[in-house]
Each structure stands twice: as structure tokens, then as C-alpha cells.
mmCIF file of C-alpha atoms and ligand atoms in Angstrom:
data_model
loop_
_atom_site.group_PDB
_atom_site.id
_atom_site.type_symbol
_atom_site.label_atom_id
_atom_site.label_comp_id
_atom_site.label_asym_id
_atom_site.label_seq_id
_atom_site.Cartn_x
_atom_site.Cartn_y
_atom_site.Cartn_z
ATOM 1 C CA UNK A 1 -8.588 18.234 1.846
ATOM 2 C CA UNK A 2 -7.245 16.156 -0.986
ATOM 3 C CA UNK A 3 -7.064 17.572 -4.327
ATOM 4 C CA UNK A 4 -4.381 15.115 -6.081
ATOM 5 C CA UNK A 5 -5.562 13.438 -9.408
ATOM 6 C CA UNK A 6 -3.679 10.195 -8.858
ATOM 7 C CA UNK A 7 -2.554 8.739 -5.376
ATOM 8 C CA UNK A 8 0.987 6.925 -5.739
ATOM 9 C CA UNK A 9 2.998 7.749 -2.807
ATOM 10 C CA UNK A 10 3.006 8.917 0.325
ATOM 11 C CA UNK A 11 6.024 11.065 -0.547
ATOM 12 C CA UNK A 12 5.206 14.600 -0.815
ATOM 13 C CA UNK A 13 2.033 14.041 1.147
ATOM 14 C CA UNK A 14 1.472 16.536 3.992
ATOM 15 C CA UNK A 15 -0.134 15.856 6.990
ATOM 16 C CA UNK A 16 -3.443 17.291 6.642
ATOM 17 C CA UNK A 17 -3.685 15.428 3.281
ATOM 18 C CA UNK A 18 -2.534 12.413 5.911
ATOM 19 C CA UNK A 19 -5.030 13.081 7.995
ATOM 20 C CA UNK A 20 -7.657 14.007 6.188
ATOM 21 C CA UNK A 21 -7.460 10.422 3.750
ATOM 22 C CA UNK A 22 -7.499 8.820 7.556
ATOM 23 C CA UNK A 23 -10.723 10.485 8.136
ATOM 24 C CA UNK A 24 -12.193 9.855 5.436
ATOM 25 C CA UNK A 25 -11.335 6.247 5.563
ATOM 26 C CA UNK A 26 -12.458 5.980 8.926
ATOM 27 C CA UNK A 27 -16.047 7.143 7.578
ATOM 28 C CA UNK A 28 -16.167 4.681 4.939
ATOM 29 C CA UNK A 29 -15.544 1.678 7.672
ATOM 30 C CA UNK A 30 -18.993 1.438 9.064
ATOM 31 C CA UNK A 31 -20.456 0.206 5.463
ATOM 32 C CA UNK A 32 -18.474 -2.811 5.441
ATOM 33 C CA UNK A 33 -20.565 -3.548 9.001
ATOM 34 C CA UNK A 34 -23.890 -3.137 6.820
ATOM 35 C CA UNK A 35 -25.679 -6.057 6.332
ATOM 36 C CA UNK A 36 -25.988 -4.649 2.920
ATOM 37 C CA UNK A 37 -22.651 -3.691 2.314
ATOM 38 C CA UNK A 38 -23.079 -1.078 -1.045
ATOM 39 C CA UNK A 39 -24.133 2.243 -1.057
ATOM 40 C CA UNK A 40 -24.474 4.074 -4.653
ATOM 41 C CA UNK A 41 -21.800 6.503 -4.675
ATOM 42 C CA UNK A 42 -19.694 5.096 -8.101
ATOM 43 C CA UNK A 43 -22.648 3.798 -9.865
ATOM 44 C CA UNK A 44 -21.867 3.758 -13.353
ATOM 45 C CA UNK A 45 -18.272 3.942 -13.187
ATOM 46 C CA UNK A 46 -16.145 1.405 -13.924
ATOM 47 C CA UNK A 47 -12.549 0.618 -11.754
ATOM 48 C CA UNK A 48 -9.465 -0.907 -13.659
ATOM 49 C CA UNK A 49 -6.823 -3.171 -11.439
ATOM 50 C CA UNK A 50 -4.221 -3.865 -13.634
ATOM 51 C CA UNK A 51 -1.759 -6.026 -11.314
ATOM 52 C CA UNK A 52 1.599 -7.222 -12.825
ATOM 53 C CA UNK A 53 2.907 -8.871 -9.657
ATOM 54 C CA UNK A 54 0.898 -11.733 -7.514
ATOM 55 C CA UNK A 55 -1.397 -10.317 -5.556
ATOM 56 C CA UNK A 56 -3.971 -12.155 -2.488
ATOM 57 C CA UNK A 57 -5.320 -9.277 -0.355
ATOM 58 C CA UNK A 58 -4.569 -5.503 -2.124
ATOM 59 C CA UNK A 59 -6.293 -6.427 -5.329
ATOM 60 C CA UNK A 60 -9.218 -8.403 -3.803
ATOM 61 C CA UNK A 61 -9.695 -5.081 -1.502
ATOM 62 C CA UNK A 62 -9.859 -2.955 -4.270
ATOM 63 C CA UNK A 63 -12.445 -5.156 -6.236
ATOM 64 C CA UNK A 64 -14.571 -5.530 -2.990
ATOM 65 C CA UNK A 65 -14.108 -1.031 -2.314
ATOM 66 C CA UNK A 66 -14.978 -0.795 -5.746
ATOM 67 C CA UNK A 67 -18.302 -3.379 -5.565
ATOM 68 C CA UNK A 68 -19.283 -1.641 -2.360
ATOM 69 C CA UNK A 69 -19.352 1.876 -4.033
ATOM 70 C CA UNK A 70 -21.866 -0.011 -6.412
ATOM 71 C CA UNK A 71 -18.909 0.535 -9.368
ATOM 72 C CA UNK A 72 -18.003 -2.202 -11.832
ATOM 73 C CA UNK A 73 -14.865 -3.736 -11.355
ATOM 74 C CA UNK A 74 -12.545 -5.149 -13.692
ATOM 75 C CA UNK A 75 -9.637 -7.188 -12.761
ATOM 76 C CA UNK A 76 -6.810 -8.450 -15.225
ATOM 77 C CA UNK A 77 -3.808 -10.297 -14.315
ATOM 78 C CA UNK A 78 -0.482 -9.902 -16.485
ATOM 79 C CA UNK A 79 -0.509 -13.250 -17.367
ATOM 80 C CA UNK A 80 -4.017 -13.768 -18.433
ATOM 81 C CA UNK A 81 -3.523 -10.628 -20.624
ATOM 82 C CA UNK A 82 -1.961 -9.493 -23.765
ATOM 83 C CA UNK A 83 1.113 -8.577 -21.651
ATOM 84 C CA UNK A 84 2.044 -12.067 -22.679
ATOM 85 C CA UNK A 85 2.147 -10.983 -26.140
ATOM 86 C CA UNK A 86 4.359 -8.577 -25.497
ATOM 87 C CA UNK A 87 2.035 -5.637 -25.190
ATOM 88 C CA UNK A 88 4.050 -2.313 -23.077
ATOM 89 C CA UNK A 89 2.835 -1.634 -20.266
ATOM 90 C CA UNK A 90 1.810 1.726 -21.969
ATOM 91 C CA UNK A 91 -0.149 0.348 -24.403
ATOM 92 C CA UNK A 92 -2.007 -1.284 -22.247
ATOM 93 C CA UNK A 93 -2.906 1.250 -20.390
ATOM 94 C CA UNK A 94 -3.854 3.274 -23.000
ATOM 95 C CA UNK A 95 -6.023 0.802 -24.612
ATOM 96 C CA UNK A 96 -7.847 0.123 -20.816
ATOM 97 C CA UNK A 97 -7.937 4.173 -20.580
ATOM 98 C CA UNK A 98 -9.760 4.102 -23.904
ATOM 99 C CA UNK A 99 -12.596 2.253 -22.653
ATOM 100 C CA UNK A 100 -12.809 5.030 -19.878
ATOM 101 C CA UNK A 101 -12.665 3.673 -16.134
ATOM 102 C CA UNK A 102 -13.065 6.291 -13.742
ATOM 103 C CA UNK A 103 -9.696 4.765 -12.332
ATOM 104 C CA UNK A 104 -6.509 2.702 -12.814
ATOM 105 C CA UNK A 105 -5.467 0.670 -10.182
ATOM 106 C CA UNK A 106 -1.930 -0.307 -10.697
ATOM 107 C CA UNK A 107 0.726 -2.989 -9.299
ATOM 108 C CA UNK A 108 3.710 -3.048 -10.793
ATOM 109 C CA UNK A 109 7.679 -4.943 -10.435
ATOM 110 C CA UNK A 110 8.651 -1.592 -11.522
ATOM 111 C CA UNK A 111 9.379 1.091 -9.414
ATOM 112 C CA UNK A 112 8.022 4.091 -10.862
ATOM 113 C CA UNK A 113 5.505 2.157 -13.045
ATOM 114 C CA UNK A 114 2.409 3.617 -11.958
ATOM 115 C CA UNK A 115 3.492 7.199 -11.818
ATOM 116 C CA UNK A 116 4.917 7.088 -16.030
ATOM 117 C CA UNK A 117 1.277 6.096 -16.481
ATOM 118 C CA UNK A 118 -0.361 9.053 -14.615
ATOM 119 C CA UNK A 119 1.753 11.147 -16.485
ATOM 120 C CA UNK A 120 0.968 9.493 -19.572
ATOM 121 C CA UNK A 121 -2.797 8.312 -19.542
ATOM 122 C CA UNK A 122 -5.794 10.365 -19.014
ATOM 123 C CA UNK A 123 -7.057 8.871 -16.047
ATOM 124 C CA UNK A 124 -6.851 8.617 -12.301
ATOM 125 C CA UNK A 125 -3.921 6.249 -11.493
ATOM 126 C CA UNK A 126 -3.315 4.489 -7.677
ATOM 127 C CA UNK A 127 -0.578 2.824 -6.770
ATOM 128 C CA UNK A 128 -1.404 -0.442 -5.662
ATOM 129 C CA UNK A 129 2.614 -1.721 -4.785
ATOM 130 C CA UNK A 130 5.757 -0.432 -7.190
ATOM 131 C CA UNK A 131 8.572 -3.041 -7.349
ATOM 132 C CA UNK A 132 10.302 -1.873 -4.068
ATOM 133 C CA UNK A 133 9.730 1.711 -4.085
ATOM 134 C CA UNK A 134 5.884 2.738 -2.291
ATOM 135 C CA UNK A 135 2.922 0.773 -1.291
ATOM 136 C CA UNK A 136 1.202 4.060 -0.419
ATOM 137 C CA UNK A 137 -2.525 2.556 0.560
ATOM 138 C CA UNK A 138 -1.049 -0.110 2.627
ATOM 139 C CA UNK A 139 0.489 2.509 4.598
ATOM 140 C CA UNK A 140 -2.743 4.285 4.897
ATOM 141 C CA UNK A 141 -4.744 1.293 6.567
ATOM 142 C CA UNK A 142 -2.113 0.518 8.653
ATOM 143 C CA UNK A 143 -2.312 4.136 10.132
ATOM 144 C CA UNK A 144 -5.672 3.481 10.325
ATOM 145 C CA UNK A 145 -5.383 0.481 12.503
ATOM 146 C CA UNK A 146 -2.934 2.167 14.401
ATOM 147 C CA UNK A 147 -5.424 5.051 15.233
ATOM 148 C CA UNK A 148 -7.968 2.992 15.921
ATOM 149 C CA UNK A 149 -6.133 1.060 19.211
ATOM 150 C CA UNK A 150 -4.185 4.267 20.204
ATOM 151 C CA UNK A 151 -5.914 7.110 19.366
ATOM 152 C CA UNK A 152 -3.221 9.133 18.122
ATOM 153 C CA UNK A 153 0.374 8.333 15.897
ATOM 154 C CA UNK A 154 2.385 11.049 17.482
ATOM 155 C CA UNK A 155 4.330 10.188 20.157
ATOM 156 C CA UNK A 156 4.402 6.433 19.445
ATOM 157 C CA UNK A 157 7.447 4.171 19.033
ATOM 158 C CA UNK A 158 6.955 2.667 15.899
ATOM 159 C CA UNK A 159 9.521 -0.652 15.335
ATOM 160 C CA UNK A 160 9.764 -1.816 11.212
ATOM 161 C CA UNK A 161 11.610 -5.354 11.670
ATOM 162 C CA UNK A 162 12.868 -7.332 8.687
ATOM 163 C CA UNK A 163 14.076 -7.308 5.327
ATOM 164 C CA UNK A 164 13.597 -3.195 5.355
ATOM 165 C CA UNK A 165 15.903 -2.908 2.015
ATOM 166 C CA UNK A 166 13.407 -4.795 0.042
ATOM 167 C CA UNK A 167 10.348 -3.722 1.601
ATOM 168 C CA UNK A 168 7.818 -1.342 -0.445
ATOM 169 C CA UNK A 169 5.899 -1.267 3.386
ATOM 170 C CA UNK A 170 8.635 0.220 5.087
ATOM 171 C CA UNK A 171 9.178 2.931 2.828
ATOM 172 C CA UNK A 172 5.693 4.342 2.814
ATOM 173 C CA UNK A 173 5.068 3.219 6.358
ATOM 174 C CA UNK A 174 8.234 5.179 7.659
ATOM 175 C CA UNK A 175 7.248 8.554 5.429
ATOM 176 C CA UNK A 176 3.569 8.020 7.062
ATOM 177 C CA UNK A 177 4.525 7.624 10.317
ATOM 178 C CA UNK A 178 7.020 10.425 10.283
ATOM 179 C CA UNK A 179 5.087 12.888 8.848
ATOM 180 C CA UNK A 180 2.890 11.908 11.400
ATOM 181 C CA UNK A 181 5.053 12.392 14.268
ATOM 182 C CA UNK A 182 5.613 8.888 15.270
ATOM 183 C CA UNK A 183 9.023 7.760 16.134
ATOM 184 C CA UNK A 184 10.445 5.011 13.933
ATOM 185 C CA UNK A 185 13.190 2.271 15.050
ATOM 186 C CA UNK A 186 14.191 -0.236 11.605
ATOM 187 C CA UNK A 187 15.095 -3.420 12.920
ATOM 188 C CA UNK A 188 16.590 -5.799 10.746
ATOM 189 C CA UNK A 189 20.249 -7.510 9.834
ATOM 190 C CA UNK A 190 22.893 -4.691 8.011
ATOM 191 C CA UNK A 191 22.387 -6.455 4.783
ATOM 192 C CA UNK A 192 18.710 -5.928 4.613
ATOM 193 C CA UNK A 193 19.088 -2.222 6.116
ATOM 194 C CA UNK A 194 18.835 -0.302 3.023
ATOM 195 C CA UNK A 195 21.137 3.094 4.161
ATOM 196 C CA UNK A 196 19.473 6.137 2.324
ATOM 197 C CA UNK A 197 16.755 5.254 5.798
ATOM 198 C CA UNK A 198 19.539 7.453 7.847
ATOM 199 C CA UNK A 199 18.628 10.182 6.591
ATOM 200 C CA UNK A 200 15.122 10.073 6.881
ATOM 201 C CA UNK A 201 14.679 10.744 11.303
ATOM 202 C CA UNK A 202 14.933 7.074 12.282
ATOM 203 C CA UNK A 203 16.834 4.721 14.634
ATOM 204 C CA UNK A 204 18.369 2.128 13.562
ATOM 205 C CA UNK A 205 18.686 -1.256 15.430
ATOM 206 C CA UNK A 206 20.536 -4.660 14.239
ATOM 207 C CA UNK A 207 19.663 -6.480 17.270
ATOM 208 C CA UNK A 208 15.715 -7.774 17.749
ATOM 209 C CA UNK A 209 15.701 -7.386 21.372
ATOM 210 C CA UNK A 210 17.270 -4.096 21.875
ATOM 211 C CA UNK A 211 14.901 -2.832 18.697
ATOM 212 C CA UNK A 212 11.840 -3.851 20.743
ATOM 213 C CA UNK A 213 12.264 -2.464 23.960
ATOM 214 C CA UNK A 214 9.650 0.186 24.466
ATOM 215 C CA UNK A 215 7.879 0.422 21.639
ATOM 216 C CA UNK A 216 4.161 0.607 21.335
ATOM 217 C CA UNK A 217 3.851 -0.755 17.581
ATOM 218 C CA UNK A 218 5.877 -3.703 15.912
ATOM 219 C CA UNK A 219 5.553 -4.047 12.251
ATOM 220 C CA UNK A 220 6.667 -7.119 10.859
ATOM 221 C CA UNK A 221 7.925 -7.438 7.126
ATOM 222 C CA UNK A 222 7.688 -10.764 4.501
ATOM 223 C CA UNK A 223 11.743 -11.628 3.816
ATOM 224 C CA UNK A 224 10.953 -10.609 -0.156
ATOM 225 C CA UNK A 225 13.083 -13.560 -1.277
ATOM 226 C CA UNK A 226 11.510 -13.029 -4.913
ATOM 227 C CA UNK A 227 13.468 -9.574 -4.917
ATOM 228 C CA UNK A 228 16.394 -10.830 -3.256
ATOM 229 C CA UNK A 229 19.245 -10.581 -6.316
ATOM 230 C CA UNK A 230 22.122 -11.965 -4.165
ATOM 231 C CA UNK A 231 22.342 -13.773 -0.958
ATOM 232 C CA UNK A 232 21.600 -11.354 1.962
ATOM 233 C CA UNK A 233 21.295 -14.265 4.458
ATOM 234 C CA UNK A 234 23.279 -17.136 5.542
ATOM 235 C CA UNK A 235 20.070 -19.214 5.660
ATOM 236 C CA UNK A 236 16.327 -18.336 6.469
ATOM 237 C CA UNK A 237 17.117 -20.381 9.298
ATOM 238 C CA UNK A 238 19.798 -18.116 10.784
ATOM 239 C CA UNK A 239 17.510 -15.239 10.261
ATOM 240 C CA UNK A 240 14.603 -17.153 11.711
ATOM 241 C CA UNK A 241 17.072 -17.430 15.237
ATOM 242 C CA UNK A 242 17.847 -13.593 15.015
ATOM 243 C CA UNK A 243 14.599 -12.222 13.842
ATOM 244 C CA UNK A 244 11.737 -14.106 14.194
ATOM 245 C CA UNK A 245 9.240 -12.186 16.269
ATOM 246 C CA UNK A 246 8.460 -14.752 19.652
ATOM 247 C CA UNK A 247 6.863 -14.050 23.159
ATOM 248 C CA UNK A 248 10.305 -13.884 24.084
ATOM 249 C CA UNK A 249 11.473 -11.736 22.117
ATOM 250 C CA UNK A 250 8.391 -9.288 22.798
ATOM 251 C CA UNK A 251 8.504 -9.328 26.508
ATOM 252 C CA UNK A 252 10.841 -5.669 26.162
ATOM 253 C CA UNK A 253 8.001 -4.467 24.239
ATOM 254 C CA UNK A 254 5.295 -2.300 25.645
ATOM 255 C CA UNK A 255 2.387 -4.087 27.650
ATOM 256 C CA UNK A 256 -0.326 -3.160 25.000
ATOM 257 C CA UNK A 257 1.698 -3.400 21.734
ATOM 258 C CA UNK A 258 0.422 -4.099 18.541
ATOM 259 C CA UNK A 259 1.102 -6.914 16.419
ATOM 260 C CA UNK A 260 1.158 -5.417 12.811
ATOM 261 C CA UNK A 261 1.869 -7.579 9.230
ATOM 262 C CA UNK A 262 0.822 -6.916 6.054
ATOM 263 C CA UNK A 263 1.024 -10.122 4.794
ATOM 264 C CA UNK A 264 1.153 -12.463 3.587
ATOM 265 C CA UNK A 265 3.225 -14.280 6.523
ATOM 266 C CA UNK A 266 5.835 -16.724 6.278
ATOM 267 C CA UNK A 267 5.257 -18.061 9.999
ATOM 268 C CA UNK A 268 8.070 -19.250 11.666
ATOM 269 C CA UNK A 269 10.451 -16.754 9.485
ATOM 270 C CA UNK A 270 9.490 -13.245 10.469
ATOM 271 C CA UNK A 271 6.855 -13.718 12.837
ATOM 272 C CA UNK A 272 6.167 -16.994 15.486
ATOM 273 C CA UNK A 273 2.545 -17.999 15.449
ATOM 274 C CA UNK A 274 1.891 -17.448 18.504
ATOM 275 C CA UNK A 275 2.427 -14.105 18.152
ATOM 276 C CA UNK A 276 0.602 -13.198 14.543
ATOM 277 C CA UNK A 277 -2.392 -15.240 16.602
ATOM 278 C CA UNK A 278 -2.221 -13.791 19.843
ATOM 279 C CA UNK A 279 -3.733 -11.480 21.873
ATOM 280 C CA UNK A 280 -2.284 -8.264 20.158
ATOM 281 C CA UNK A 281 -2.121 -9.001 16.933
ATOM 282 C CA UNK A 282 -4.779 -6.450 14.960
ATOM 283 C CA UNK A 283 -2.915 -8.314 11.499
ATOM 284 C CA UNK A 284 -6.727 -9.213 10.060
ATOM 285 C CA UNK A 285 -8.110 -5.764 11.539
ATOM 286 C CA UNK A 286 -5.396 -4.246 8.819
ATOM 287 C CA UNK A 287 -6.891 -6.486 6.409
ATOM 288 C CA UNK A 288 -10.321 -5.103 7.318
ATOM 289 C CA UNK A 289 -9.571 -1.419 7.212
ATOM 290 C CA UNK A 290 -7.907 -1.863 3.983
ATOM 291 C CA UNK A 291 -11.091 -1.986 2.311
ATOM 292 C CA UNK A 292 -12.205 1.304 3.928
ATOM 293 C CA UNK A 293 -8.954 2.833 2.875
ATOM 294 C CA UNK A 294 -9.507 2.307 -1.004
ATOM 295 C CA UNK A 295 -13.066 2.930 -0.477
ATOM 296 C CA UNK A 296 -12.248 6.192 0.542
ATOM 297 C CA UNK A 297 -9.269 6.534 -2.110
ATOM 298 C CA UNK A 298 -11.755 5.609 -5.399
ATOM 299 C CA UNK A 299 -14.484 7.961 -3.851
ATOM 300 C CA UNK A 300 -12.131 10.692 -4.201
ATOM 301 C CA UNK A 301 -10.466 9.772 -7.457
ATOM 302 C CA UNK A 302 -13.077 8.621 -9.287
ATOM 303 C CA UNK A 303 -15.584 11.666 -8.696
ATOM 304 C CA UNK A 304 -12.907 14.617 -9.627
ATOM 305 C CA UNK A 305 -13.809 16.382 -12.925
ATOM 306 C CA UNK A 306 -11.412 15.362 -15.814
ATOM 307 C CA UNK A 307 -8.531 17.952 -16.709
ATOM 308 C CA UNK A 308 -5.915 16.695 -19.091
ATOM 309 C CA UNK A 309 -2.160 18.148 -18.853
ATOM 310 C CA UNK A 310 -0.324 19.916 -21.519
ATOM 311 C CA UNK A 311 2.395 16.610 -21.453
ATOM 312 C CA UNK A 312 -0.589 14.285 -22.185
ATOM 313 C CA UNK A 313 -2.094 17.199 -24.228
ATOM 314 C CA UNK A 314 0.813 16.909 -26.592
ATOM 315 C CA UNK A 315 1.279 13.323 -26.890
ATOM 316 C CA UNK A 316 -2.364 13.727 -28.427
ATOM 317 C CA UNK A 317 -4.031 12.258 -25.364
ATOM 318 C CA UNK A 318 -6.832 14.642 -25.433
ATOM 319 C CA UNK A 319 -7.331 15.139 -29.353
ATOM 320 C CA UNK A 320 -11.043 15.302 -30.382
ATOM 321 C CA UNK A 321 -12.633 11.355 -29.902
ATOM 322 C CA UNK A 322 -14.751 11.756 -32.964
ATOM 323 C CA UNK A 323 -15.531 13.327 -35.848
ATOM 324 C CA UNK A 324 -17.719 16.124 -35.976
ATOM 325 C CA UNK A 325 -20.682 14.851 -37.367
ATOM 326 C CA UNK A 326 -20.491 11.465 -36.473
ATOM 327 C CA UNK A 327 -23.653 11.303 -34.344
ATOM 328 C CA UNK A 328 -25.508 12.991 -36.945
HETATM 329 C C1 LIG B 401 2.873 -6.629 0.592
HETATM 330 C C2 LIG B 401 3.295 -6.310 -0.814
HETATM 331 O O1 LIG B 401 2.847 -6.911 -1.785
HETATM 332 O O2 LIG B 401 4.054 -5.378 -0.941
HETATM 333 N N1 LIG B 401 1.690 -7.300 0.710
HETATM 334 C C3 LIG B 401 0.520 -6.627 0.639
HETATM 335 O O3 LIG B 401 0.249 -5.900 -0.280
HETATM 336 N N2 LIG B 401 -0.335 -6.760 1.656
HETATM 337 C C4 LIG B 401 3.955 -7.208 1.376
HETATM 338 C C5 LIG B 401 4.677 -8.413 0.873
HETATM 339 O O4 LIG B 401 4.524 -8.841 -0.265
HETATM 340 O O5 LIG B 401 5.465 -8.925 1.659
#
């Protein structure tokens, strides 16, 4: 069961509520193989994504979840929005709350963004990527795909490989997998090994080769050169010799791994092409199951009852919205 009023990590999560947002997921899939993709379930409520960072494939997925629940989607962009006035990200929020969406959809530079708002606006908030701190529904369809060619996540090798220390991915994708009893191996150069990882239960690898011997899953990351403050790297070059994810490089994998990215791909850099096209890449089955996965996710946010806290209680978030008498 899952009885949370926002979704914005996959920290603190437990792994029925793991498994149980998998199965329901994996229920939602089959209406995206509809020739009429919509069924009624959020008729008549409206979905917010508010995205702050450039975004190709999460906020589309929400917008198409959202359509095929037969809900209204709105999408706004910070730069086509009064956030170029200099609006807070609060006031925003409140002022979208105010129109009442059954949920916020929220991607943010900053980590921690989305969760200040679901402590401070009175409405469902989901974490749609925070600066370099969770990507929590990303996570979720790519234990989905995961399922789906191996049946079960414990037991499996799991390898992470790339710029880990910058990567929003890994750290949801490493609390997912080992809560659910996957192994995890982070394979990357020191610099872009962020350390806190030791202590979470993984290995950790700085050679490619050695990191990919035996493992059932590879998961390759984007270098995040936007969030890179300092040089990590020599050149992309240099990293591209060390890193980049070839046949060759593969061959100490298992026979039937998976190919994993979340995009989008810098080919050539983190992953060869003829590997992200090749026979075991499932990279545009994550794609597909990502709409399942926020399907799933607004069907269970947007159709809880509404319960205000006491903190947004007292910051007046739930004072009366009219005047008695006003209808009269
Ligand atoms: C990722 C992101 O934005 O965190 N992309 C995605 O949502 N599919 C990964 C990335 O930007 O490298």
C-alpha cells in the first residue's frame, strides 16, 4: 500500500511501498497498448508540471500519464513564466496551488526544492528531478524495466557507470535497488565518485572493465557537465577512452545484460552506439514504462482526500476561501 501525500524520494521508502508502486505501474502499462489510449480515472482534475530545469522525456511523460488518465494538463517552463520576473519559487507555487490542481509536478536545480513546497503548499507534490539530490520516478521505471526482462531485482548485479557524484539517477537508483536487494557496483573515475556512496552497501570500482565483469544490469549516466563547478576531467576525450561503454568493454558482462540510460545520451561519451542500439539495450523500453510509472504515481496522488498540516495550517494555508455569505 501507499499512503504518502507527496512522492519525492525514494529515501525512506520501504519495500512493500517499492513494490507495491511497481505493481501498480505494471497495471497501468497495458493502456498505453490501447488503441485508445485514455481511460477516465482523473477526469476533471487538473495536473501542474512546473519544470525549472530543461526537460525532453520526464515532463512530456507526465503530460502524456496525465492526458491518458483523461486529466488536464498544464505545463509551464521557468522561462516562459513569471519566474523571469523574479517571482519565488514559493509564490509560484502558491499562486498555481490556488487554482487547485489535484497535483504539482516539480523539477527543480535545487535540491530539496520540491519537498519545501510539500511542506508549504496544500497540494500533492512529485518530484520530477532535484538539482543533484533524487529523481525518485526515474528510479521507479527503471525497476520496472528491470523486472520486466528478469523477473526479479534481488540477487542481481546492478553496475551505475559514470559521473555518479553528479548524478540525481544514481542516488535514487542505488536506494531502489538496495532496498530491493540488488547488489550495486558504482563505476566511474575517483573524481566523479561522490564518497558518502560507501556507506550505503555498494562496491566501488574505478576501472570499466573490472566494474563490468558479471553483472546482469549496466546503467549508464549523462557526464552532467552543466553541474560540473570545477574540472573533474582532463578532457571528455580521456573519459571517453576510460569509460565509454563499447562491445569491448561489455564482453566481461553477463550474456543477457541489459543496456540501461536514462537519457538523454551523449553517444560516443558514456555510451558507444553500438551498444545504446544493440541487441540489449531496453533504453526506449525505460522511456515507455515511464509513462506507466507516473500514471500510476498521479492515480494515487491525485485521488487521496485533502488533509492540510498544522505547519501549512499556521502559515494560513487552510484559512476559510470565502466569506460566509458570499454565494448567497
Ligand atoms: C536525467 C535527469 O534529468 O536527471 N534525465 C531524465 O530525466 N531522463 C538524466 C540526465 O539529465 O542526465
Amino acid at each position: 500500500m501507499f499512503h504518502r501525500r507527496h512522492f519525492l524520494g525514494i529515501e525512506g521508502l520501504t519495500k512493500d511501498e517499492l513494490l507495491f508502486l511497481l505493481s501498480t505501474a505494471e497495471s497501468f502499462r497495458e493502456i498505453s497498448e490501447r488503441e485508445v489510449k485514455k481511460v477516465p480515472t482523473l477526469r476533471g482534475k487538473t495536473i501542474i508540471n512546473l519544470f525549472y530545469e530543461p526537460s525532453t522525456r520526464t515532463r512530456t511523460s507526465f503530460e502524456i500519464a496525465a492526458k491518458r488518465l483523461s486529466a488536464d494538463a498544464i505545463n509551464i517552463t521557468a522561462a516562459a513564466s513569471s519566474v523571469a520576473k523574479g517571482e519565488t519559487l514559493l509564490d509560484t507555487a502558491r499562486n498555481l496551488v490556488a487554482m487547485r490542481p489535484a497535483a504539482l509536478v516539480v523539477r527543480h536545480p535545487c535540491s530539496g526544492a520540491p519537498h519545501l513546497l510539500a511542506r508549504l503548499v496544500d497540494c500533492p507534490v512529485i518530484n520530477a528531478g532535484d538539482g543533484m539530490h533524487e529523481h525518485p520516478t526515474q528510479a521507479l521505471l527503471d525497476m520496472m524495466t528491470i523486472r520486466a526482462y528478469k523477473g526479479e531485482i534481488a540477487g542481481l548485479t546492478v553496475a551505475i557507470v559514470g559521473d555518479l557524484l553528479h548524478s540525481r539517477v544514481a542516488r535514487s537508483n542505488v536506494l531502489a535497488l538496495t532496498t530491493l536487494g540488488a547488489q550495486v557496483r558504482l563505476v566511474g573515475p575517483p573524481t566523479l565518485l561522490p564518497p558518502e556512496f560507501r556507506l550505503w552497501g555498494v562496491e566501488v570500482c574505478t576501472d570499466l572493465r573490472r566494474g563490468l565483469a558479471g553483472v546482469d544490469v549496466v546503467m549508464a549516466l549523462r557526464l552532467q557537465r552543466e553541474r560540473q563547478a570545477r574540472n573533474f576531467l582532463p578532457s571528455i576525450e580521456e573519459y571517453a577512452r576510460h569509460f565509454c561503454i563499447t562491445p569491448d568493454a561489455l564482453a566481461a558482462a553477463k550474456d543477457d545484460v541489459l543496456i540501461m540510460h536514462p537519457g538523454p545520451m551523449n553517444r560516443g561519451v558514456e555510451i558507444d552506439s553500438q551498444v545504446a542500439d544493440g541487441p540489449y539495450s531496453v533504453i526506449l523500453e525505460q522511456v515507455t514504462n515511464g509513462v506507466a510509472v507516473r500514471m500510476a504515481l498521479l492515480y494515487l496522488l491525485a485521488t487521496q482526500e485533502r488533509e492540510a498540516t498544522e505547519e501549512q495550517a499556521e502559515v494560513g494555508l487552510h484559512a476559510p476561501r470565502r466569506h460566509a455569505g458570499a454565494l448567497a
